[in-house]
Coordinates of C-alpha atoms in Angstrom, one line a residue:
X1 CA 96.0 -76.3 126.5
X2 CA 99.5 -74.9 125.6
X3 CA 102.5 -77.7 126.0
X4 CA 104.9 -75.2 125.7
X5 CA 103.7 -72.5 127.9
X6 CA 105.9 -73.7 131.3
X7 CA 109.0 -73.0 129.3
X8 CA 111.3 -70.3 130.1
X9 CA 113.6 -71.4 127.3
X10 CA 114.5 -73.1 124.6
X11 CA 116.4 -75.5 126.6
X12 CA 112.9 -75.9 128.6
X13 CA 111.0 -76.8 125.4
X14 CA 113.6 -79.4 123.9
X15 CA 113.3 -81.2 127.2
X16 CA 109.1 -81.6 126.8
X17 CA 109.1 -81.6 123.0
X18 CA 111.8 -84.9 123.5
X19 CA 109.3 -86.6 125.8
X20 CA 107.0 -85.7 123.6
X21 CA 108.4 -87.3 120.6
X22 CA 109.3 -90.2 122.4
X23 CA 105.6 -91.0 122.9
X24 CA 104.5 -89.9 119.5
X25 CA 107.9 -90.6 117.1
X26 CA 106.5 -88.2 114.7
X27 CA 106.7 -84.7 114.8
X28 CA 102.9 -84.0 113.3
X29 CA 101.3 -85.9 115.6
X30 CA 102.1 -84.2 118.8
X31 CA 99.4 -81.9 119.5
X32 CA 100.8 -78.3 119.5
X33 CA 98.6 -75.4 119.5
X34 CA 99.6 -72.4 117.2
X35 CA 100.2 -70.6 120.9
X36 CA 102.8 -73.3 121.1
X37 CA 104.4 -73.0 117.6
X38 CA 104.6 -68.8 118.2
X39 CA 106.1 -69.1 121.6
X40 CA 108.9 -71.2 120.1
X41 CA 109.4 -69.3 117.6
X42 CA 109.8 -65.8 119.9
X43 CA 112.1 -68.7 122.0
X44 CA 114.7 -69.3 118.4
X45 CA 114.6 -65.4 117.5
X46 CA 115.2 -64.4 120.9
X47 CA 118.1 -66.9 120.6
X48 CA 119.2 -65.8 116.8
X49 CA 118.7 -62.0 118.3
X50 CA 118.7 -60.8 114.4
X51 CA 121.9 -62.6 113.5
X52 CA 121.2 -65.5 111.4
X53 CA 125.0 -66.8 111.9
X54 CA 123.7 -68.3 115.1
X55 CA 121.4 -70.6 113.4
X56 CA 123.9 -73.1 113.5
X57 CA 124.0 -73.3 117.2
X58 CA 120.4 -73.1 117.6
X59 CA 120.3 -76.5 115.5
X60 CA 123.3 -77.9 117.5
X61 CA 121.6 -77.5 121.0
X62 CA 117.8 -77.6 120.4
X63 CA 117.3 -79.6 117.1
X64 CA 114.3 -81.1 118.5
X65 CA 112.7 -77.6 119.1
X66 CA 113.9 -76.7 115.5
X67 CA 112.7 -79.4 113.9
X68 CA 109.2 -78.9 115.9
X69 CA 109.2 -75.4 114.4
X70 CA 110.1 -76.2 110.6
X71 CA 107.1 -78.6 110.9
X72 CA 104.7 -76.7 112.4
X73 CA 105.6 -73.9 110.6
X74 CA 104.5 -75.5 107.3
X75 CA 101.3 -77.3 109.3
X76 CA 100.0 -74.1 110.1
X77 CA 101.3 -71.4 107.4
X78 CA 102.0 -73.4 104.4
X79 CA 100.2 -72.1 101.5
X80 CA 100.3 -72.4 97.7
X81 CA 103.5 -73.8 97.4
X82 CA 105.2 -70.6 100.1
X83 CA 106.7 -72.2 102.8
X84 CA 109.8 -70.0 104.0
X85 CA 107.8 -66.7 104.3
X86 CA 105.4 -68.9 107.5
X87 CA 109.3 -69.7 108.8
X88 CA 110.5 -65.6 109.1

């Protein structure tokens, strides 16, 4: 089952993926789905709407769900030493 699938926002996922980590303390132990990992990615481009500027402010209000994704990311897509291309 998808934790992240009740949010309608980023704001919606930082508050589960903070209780979350609270229970866990660290990141690659909470058990996300890859569902989970590509709705919160949709969630930060949505938010970044093609302007990479904004990245800043994504990381000042939802660091948790940033930090969730950077993980993830390299969980799931990490291969041969490529990391950034899972991240775009």
């Amino acid at each position: 089952m998808s934790i992240l699938s009740a949010c309608s926002g980023l704001n919606d996922c930082e508050l589960v993926l903070s209780s979350c980590l609270q229970r866990e303390q660290i990141i690659g132990r909470v058990p996300l789905t890859v569902e989970d990992i590509e709705r919160l990615g949709e969630l930060i481009r949505q938010q970044l709407r093609g302007d990479w500027s904004t990245t800043v402010l994504v990381a000042q209000q939802t660091p948790i769900c940033l930090a969730f994704f950077l993980v993830f990311t390299g969980i799931f897509d990490y291969e041969e030493g490529n990391y950034w291309s899972g991240v775009e």
